[in-house]
Coordinates of C-alpha atoms in Angstrom, one line a residue:
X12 CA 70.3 -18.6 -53.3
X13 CA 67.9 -16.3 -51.4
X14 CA 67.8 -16.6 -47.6
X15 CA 63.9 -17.1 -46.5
X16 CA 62.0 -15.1 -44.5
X17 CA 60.7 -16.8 -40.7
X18 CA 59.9 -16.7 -37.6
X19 CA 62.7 -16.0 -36.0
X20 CA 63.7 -12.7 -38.6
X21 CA 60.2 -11.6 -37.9
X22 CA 60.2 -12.0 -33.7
X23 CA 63.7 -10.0 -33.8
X24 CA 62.8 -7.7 -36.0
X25 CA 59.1 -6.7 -34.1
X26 CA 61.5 -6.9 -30.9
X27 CA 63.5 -4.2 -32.2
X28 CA 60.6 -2.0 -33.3
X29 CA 59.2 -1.9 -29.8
X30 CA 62.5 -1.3 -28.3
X31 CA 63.3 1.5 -30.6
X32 CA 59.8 3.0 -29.8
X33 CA 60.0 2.9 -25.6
X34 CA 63.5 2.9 -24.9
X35 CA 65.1 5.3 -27.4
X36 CA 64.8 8.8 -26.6
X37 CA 62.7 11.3 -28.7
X38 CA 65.4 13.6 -29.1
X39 CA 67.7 12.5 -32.1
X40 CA 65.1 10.7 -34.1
X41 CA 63.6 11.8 -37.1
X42 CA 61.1 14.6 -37.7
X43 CA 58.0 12.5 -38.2
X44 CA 57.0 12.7 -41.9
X45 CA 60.5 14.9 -43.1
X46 CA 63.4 12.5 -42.1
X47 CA 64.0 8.8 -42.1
X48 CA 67.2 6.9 -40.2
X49 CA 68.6 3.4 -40.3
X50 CA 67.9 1.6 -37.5
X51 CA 70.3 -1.9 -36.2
X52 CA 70.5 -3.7 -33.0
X53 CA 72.0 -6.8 -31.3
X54 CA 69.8 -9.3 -29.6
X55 CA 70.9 -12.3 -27.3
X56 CA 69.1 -15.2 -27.5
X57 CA 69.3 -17.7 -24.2
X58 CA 69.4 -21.8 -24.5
X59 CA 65.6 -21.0 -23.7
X60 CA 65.7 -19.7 -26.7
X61 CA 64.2 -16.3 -25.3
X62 CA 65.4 -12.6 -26.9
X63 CA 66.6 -9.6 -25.5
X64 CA 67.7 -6.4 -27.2
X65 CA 71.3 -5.5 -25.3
X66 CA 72.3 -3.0 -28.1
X67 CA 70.9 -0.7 -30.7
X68 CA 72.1 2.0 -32.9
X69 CA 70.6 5.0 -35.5
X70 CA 72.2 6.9 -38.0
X71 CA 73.4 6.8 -41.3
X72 CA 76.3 9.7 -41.6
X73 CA 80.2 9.4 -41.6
X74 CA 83.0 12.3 -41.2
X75 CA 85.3 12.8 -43.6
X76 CA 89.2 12.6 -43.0
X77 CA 90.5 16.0 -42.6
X78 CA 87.9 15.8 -39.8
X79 CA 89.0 12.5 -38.1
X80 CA 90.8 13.5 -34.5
X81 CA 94.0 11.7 -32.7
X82 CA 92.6 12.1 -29.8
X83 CA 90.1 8.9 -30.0
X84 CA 86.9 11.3 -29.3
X85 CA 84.7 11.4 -32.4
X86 CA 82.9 8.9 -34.1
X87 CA 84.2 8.5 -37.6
X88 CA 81.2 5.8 -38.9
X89 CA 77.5 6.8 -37.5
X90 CA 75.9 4.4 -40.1
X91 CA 73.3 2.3 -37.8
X92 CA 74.9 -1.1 -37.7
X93 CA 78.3 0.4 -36.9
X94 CA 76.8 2.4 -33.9
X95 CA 75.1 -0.4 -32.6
X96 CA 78.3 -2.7 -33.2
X97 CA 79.8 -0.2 -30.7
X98 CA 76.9 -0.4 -28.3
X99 CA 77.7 -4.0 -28.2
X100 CA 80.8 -3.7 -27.0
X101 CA 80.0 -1.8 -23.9
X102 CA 77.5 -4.5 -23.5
X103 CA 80.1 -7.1 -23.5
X104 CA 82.4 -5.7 -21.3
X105 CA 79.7 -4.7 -18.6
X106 CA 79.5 -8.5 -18.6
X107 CA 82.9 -9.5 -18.3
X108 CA 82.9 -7.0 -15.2
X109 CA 80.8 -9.0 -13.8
X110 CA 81.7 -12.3 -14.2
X111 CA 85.2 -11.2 -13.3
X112 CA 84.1 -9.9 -10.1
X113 CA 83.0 -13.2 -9.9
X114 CA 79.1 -12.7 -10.3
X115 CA 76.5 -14.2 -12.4
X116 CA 77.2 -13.0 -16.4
X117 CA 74.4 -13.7 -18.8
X118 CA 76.9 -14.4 -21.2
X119 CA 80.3 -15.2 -20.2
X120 CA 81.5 -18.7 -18.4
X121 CA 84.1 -17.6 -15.2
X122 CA 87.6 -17.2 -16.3
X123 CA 90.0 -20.3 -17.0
X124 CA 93.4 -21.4 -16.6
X125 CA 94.1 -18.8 -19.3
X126 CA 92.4 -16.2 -17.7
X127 CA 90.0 -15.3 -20.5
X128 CA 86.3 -16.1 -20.4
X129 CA 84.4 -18.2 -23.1
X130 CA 80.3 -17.5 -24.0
X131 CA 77.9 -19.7 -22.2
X132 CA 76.1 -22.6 -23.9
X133 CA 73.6 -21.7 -25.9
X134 CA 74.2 -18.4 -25.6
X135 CA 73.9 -16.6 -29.4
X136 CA 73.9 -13.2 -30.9
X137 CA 71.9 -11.9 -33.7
X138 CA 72.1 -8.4 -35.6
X139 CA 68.8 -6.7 -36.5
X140 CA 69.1 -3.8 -39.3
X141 CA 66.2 -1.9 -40.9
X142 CA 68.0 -2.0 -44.5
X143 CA 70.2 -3.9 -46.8
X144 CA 74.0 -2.6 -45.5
X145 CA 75.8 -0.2 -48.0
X146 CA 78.2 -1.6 -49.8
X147 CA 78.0 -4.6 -52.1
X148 CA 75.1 -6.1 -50.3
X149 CA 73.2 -3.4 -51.7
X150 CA 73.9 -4.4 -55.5
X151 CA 71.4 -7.1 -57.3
X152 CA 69.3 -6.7 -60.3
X153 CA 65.3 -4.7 -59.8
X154 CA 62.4 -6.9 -59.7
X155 CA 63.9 -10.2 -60.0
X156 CA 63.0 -13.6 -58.0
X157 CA 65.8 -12.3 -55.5
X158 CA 64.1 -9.2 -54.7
X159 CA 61.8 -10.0 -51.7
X160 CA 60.0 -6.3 -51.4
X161 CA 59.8 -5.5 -55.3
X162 CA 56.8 -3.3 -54.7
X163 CA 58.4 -1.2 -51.6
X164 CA 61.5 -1.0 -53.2
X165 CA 63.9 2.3 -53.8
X166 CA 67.4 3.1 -54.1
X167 CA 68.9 5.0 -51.6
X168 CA 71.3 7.5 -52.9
X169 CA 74.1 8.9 -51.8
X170 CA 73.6 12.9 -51.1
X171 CA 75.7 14.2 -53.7
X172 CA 73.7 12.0 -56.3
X173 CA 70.7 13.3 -54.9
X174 CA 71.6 16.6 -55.6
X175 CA 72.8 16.1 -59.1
X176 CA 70.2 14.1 -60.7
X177 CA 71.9 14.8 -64.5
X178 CA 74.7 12.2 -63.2
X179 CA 72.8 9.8 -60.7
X180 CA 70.0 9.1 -63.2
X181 CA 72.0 7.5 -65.9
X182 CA 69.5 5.1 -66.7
X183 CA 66.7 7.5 -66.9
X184 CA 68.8 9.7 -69.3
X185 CA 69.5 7.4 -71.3
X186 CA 66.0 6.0 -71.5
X187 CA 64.9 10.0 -72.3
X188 CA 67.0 10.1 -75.2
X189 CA 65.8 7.0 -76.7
X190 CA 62.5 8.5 -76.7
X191 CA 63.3 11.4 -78.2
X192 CA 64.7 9.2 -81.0
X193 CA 61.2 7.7 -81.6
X194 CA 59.7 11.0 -82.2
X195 CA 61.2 11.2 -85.3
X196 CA 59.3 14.6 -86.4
X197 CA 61.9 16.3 -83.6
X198 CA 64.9 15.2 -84.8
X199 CA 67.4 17.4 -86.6
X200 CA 69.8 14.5 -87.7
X201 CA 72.0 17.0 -89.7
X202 CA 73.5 18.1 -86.0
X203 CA 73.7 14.5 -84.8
X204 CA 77.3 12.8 -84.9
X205 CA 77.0 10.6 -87.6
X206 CA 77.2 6.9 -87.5
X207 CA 78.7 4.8 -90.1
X208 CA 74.8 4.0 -91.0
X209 CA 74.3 7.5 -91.2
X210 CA 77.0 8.5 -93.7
X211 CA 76.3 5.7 -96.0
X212 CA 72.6 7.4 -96.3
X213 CA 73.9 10.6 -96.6
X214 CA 76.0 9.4 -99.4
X215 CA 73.0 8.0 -101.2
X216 CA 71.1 11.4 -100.4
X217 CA 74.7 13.4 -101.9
X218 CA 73.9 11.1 -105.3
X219 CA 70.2 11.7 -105.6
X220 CA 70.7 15.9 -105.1
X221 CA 73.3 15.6 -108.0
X222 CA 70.4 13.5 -110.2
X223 CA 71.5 10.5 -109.3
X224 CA 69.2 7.1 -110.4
X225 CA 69.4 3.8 -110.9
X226 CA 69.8 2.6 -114.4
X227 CA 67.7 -0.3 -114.1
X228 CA 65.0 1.7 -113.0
X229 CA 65.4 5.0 -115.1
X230 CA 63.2 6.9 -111.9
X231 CA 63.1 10.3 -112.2
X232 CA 66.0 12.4 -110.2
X233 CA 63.4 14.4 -108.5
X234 CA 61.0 11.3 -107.6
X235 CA 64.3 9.2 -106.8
X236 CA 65.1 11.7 -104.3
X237 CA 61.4 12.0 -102.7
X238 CA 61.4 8.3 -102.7
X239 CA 64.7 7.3 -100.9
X240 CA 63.9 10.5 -98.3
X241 CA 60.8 8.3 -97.4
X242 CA 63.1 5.2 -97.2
X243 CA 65.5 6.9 -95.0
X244 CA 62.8 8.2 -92.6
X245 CA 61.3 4.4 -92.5
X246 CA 64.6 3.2 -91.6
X247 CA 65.4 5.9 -89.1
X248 CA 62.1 4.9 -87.4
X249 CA 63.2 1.4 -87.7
X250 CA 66.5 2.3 -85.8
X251 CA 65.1 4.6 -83.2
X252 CA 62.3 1.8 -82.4
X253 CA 65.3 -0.6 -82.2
X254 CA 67.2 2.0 -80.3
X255 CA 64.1 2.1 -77.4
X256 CA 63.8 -1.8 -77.3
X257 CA 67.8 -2.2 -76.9
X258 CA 67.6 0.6 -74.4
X259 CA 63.9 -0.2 -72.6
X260 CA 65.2 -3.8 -71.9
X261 CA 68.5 -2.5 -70.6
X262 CA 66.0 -0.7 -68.0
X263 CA 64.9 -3.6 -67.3
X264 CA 67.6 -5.2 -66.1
X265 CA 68.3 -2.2 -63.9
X266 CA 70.4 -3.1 -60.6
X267 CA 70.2 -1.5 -57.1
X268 CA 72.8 0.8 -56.4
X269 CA 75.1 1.9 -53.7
X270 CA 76.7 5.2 -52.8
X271 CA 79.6 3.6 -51.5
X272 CA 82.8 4.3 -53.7
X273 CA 85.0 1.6 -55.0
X274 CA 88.6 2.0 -53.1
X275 CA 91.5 2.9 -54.9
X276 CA 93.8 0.0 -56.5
X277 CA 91.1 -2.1 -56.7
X278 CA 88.2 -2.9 -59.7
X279 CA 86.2 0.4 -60.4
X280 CA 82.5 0.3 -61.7
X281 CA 82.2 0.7 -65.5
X282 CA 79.3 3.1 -64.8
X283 CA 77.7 2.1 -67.5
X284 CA 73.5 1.9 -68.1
X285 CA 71.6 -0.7 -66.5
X286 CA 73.2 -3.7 -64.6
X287 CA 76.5 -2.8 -66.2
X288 CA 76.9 0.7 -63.4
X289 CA 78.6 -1.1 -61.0
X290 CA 81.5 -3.8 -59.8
X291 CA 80.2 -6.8 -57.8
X292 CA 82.4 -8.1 -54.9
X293 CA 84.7 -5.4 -54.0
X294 CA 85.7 -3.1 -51.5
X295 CA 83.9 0.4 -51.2
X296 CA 84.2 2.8 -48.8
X297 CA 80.8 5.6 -47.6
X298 CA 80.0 8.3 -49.2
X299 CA 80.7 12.0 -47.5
X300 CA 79.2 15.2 -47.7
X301 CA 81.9 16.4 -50.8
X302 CA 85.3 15.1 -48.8
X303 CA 85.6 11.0 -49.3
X304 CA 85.7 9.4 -45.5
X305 CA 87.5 6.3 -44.5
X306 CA 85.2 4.8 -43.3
X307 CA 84.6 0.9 -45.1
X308 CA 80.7 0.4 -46.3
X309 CA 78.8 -1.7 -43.9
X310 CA 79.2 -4.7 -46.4
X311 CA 82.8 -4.7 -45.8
X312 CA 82.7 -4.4 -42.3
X313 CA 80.1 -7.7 -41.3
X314 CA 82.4 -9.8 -43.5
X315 CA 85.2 -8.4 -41.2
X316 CA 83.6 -9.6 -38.4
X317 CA 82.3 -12.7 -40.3
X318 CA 86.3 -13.6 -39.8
X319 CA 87.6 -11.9 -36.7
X320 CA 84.4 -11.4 -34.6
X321 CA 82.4 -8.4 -33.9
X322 CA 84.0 -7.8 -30.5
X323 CA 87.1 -6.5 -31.8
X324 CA 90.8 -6.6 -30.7
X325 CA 90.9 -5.2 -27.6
X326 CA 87.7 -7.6 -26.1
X327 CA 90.2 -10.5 -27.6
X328 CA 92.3 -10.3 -24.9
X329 CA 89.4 -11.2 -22.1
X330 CA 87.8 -13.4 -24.7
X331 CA 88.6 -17.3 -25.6
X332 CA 87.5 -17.1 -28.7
X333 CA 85.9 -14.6 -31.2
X334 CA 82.1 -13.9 -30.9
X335 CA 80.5 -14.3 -34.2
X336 CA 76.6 -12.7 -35.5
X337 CA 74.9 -16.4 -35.7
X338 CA 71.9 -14.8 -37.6
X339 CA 71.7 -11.3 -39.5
X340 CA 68.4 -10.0 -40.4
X341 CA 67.5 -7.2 -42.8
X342 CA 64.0 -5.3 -42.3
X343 CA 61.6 -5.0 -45.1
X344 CA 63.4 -2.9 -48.2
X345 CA 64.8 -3.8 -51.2
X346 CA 66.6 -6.7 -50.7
X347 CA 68.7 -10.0 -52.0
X348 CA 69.5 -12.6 -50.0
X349 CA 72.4 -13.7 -53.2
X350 CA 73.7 -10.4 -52.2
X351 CA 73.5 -10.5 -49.0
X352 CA 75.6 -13.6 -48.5
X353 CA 77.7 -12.7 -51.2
X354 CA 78.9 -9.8 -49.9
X355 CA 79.0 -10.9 -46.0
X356 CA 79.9 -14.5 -46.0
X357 CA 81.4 -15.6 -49.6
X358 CA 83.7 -13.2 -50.4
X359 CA 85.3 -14.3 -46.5
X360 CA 85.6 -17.9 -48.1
X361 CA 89.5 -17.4 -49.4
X362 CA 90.8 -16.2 -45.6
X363 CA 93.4 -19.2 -44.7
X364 CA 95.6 -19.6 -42.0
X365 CA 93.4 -18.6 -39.5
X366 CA 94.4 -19.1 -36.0
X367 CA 92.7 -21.5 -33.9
X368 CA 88.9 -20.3 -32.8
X369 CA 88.7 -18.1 -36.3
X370 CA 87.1 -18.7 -39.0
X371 CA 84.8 -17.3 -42.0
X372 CA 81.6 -17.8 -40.1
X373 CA 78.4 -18.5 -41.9
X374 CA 76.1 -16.0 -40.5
X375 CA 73.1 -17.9 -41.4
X376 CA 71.4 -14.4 -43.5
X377 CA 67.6 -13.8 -43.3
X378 CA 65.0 -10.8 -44.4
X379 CA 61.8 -10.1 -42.3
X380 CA 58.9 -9.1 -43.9
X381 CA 58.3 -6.2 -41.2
X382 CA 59.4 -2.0 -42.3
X383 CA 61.2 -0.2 -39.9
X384 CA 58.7 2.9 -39.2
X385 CA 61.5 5.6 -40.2
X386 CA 62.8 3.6 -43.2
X387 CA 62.9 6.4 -45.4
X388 CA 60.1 4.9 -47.9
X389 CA 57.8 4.9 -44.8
X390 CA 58.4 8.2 -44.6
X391 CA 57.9 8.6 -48.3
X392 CA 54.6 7.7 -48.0
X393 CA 53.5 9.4 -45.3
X394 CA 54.8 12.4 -46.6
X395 CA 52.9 15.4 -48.3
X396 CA 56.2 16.3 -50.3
X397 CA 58.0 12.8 -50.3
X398 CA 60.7 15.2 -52.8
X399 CA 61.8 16.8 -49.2
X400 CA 62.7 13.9 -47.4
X401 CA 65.7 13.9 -45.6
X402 CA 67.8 11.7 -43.3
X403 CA 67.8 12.4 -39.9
X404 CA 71.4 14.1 -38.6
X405 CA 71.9 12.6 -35.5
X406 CA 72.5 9.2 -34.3
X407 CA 70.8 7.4 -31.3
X408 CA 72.9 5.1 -28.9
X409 CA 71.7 2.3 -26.3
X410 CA 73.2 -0.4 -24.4
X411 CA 71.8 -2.7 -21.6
X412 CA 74.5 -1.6 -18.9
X413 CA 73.8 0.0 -16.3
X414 CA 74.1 3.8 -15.8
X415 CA 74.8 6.2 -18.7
X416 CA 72.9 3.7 -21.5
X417 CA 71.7 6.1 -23.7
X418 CA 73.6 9.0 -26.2
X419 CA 72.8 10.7 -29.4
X420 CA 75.7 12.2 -31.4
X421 CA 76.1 14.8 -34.2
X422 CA 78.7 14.8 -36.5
X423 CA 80.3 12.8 -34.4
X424 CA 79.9 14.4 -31.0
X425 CA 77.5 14.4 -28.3
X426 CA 74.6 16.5 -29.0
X427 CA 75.0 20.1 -27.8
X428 CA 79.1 20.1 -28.3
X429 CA 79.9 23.6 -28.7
X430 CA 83.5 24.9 -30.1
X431 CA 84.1 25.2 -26.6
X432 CA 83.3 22.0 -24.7
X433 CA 84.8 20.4 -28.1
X434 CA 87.8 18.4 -26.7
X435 CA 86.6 17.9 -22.9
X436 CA 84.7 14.9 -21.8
X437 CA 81.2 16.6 -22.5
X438 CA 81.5 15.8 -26.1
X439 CA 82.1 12.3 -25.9
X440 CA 79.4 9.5 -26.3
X441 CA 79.8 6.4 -24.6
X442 CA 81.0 4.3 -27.8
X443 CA 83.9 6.6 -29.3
X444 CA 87.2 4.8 -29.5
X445 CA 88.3 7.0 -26.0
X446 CA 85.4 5.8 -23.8
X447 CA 85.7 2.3 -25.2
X448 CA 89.2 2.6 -24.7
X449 CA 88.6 4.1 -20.7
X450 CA 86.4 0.9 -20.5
X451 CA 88.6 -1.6 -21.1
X452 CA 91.2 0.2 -18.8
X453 CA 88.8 0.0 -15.6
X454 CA 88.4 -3.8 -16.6
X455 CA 92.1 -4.4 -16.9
X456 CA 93.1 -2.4 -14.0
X457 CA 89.9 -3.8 -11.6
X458 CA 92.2 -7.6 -11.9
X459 CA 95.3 -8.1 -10.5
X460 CA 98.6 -9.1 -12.4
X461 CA 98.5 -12.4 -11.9
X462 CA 94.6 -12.6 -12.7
X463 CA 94.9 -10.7 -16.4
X464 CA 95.6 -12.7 -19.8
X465 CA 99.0 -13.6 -20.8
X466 CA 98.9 -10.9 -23.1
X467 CA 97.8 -7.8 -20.7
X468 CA 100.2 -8.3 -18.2
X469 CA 103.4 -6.3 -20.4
X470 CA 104.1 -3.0 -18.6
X471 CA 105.4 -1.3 -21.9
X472 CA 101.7 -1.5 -23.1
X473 CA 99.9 2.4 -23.5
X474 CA 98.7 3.4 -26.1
X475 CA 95.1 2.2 -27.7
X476 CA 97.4 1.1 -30.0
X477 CA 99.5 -0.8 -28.2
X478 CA 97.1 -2.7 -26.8
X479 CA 95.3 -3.7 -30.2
X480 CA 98.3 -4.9 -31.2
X481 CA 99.1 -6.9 -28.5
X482 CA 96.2 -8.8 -28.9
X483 CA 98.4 -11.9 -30.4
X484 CA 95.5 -14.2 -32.3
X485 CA 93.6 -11.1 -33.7
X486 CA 96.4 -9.6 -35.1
X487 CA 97.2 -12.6 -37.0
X488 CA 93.7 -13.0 -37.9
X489 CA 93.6 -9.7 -39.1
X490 CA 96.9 -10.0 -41.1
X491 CA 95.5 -12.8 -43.2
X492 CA 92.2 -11.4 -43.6
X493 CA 93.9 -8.4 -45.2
X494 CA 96.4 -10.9 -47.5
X495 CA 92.8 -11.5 -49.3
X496 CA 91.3 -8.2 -49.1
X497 CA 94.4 -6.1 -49.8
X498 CA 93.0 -2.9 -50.9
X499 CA 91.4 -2.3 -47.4
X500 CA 91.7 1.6 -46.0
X501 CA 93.5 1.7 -43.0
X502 CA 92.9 4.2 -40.9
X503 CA 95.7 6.6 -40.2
X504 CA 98.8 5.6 -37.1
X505 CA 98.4 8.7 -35.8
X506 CA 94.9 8.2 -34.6
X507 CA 95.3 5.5 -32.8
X508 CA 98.2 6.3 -30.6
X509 CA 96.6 8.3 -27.6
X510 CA 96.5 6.9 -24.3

């Protein structure tokens, strides 16, 4: 059942636009009418019910895995929502800072018995994002009822598909050949392979060469032959007409499709023509430039943190329970709210034996009828040679902290790295795992012993690793959420052990 479109889609949706337009540098956005981004951002909404943009993110690249560091200090996913994701989190524990240091937060009560902090009434979260998340929220039929921007809509391919058309285009292809087979004058069906249709003609063509006739008829060989030519031709035309119906409603049953690749061990997609290319429902992970990354699609990910929460492991320990997207909101692009909560909030629905405070959270999923201005069909239409569009390399970074708020990243590092600064603290943006990681160590080491969660207070804890897993409820969470999606790609030990 498709989500509408309202108010409230609309007001965070215009809300992000301006911000993206005044607060976000100019440097890492797109060449204006050669290269589109994805844009996504988190909002807070008060019990006023008034918004505020406290995180945003641009991008839509990942790194492959031969590229993926130990050391923490590279971002592996620069797809927008997974930036701003990470935005949030500095966000988050700016605020528990404060309210630690026993200030005012906008969104965290003071600490309890337990030492951890729980969100202030009325206090809700919603995520903003420019287009439909890769992944299986990006699969649903063209043109139907659950398509909301039919006459803006596009597929957005993955590069290597864009460079091959011959195996991107199936569809098209197919639907070339079939028209070929209507223009029966062009056909050499001597060098075609030969159906069982086909032989039994050729049998009957054999038989009238050799003078063949039927004796009810007594024809003439040579008119027999002339005449059961004609017939053949009629029912060729007959076949190839049927051929370009069968095939021209196939089209148009078309689906959307996703550059995100099925994981191993799991279903694969039949790759067939029309709605039968792809696999509904499973895990993919983002396409790379030619090496396949690690990296989960964006799908994948929101209905991660439809079950354990957006803030992640390490916030867990601060937090009393898991903070959950109330709304999410897709700008104006080809879209499906069916999809949509398919792929974010019912494939969650067989996670059991949650620990208390987790659950499979109904993000309540919503489109706005307003276009992103660097959504790449914006651009497309603004463009003099819409063939030459290209996505923008870098990705933009913003949090409401104070400070530092702002970064743009290339290929993972901070814009300007150079072989040599590569390694030293200059080529870090704020939201890598390292400076995340350097975060929640000036939180934990700014309380004394007695004032940190049960779970902090272990003096054998070190490595980012450590600490993840001491995070008691998540990690349980997290085991039973991977007892249902058990084909999940974990990233590797050895980059998460630095310290």
């Amino acid at each position: 059942m498709d989500c509408p479109q309202d108010d409230l889609a609309n007001r965070i949706a215009a809300l992000a636009f301006e911000h993206y337009v005044k607060k976000l540098p100019k440097k890492g956005k797109p060449v204006e009418g050669r290269e589109w981004t994805l844009m996504a951002a988190v909002l807070k909404q008060d019990e006023k019910g008034s918004l505020d943009v406290v995180a945003m993110g641009t991008g839509s690249k990942c790194i492959g895995q031969s590229k993926m560091r130990p050391e923490g200090d590279i971002l592996h996913d620069s797809h927008a929502e997974v930036i701003a994701r990470r935005a949030f989190l500095r966000y988050l524990y700016h605020q528990l800072q404060v309210v630690y240091s026993g200030q005012d937060s906008a969104v965290f009560t003071p600490p309890g018995a337990d030492c951890r902090c729980g969100l202030k009434t009325g206090v809700s979260f919603h995520l903003f994002t420019s287009h439909t998340p890769c992944g299986d929220a990006s699969i649903f039929p063209k043109g139907g009822k659950s398509e909301e921007t039919a006459d803006h809509g596009f597929v957005v391919r993955s590069e290597t598909a864009a460079r091959n058309p011959e195996t991107s285009s199936q569809p098209t292809i197919q639907k070339r050949k079939a028209e070929g087979l209507c223009d029966i004058e062009e056909q050499n069906f001597s060098k075609k392979p030969k159906t069982d249709h086909d032989c039994s003609l050729q049998k009957k063509m054999d038989g009238h060469k050799s003078g063949y006739h039927d004796k009810n008829t007594q024809i003439p060989a040579d008119e027999g032959i002339k005449n059961d030519v004609d017939s053949k031709v009629e029912t060729k035309v007959r076949d190839a007409s049927l051929i370009c119906e069968n095939t021209e409603e196939t089209l148009k049953l078309d689906i959307h499709r996703t550059g995100a690749k099925c994981v191993p061990g799991g279903l694969q997609d039949p790759l067939q023509i029309g709605p039968y290319y792809h696999q509904v429902g499973v895990l993919r992970t983002k396409p790379g430039r030619g090496e396949r990354t690690l990296s989960m699609s964006c799908s994948d990910k929101l209905a991660k943190w439809n079950v354990l929460g957006c803030q992640g492991a390490l916030l867990s320990h601060f937090m009393a329970e898991p903070l959950y997207f109330s709304t999410i909101v897709v700008g104006r692009c080809p879209y499906s709210g069916e999809a949509m909560c398919r792929a974010v909030v019912n494939r969650c629905a067989c996670v059991q034996d949650l620990p208390a405070g987790y659950r499979a959270h109904l993000s309540r999923c919503v489109q706005s009828g307003l276009q992103f201005c660097h959504h790449r069909q914006a651009v497309v239409e603004q463009s003099h040679t819409p063939d030459k569009g290209m996505p923008a390399p870098a990705a933009i970074m913003w949090a409401a902290i104070p400070g530092k708020c702002t970064d743009v990243s290339v290929n993972g590092y901070r814009l300007g790295t150079t072989k040599k600064t590569m390694g030293s603290p200059q080529a870090r943006v704020f939201v890598c795992r390292l400076e995340l990681f350097e975060t929640f160590k000036e939180l934990l080491n700014s309380l004394p012993v007695d004032s940190r969660p049960a779970t902090l207070r272990s003096e054998k804890l070190s490595t980012y690793r450590d600490y993840k897993t001491a995070s008691v409820d998540y990690h349980r969470a997290r085991t039973c959420f991977l007892q249902v999606f058990n084909t999940w790609i974990l990233s590797p030990d050895k980059i998460s052990q630095f310290q």
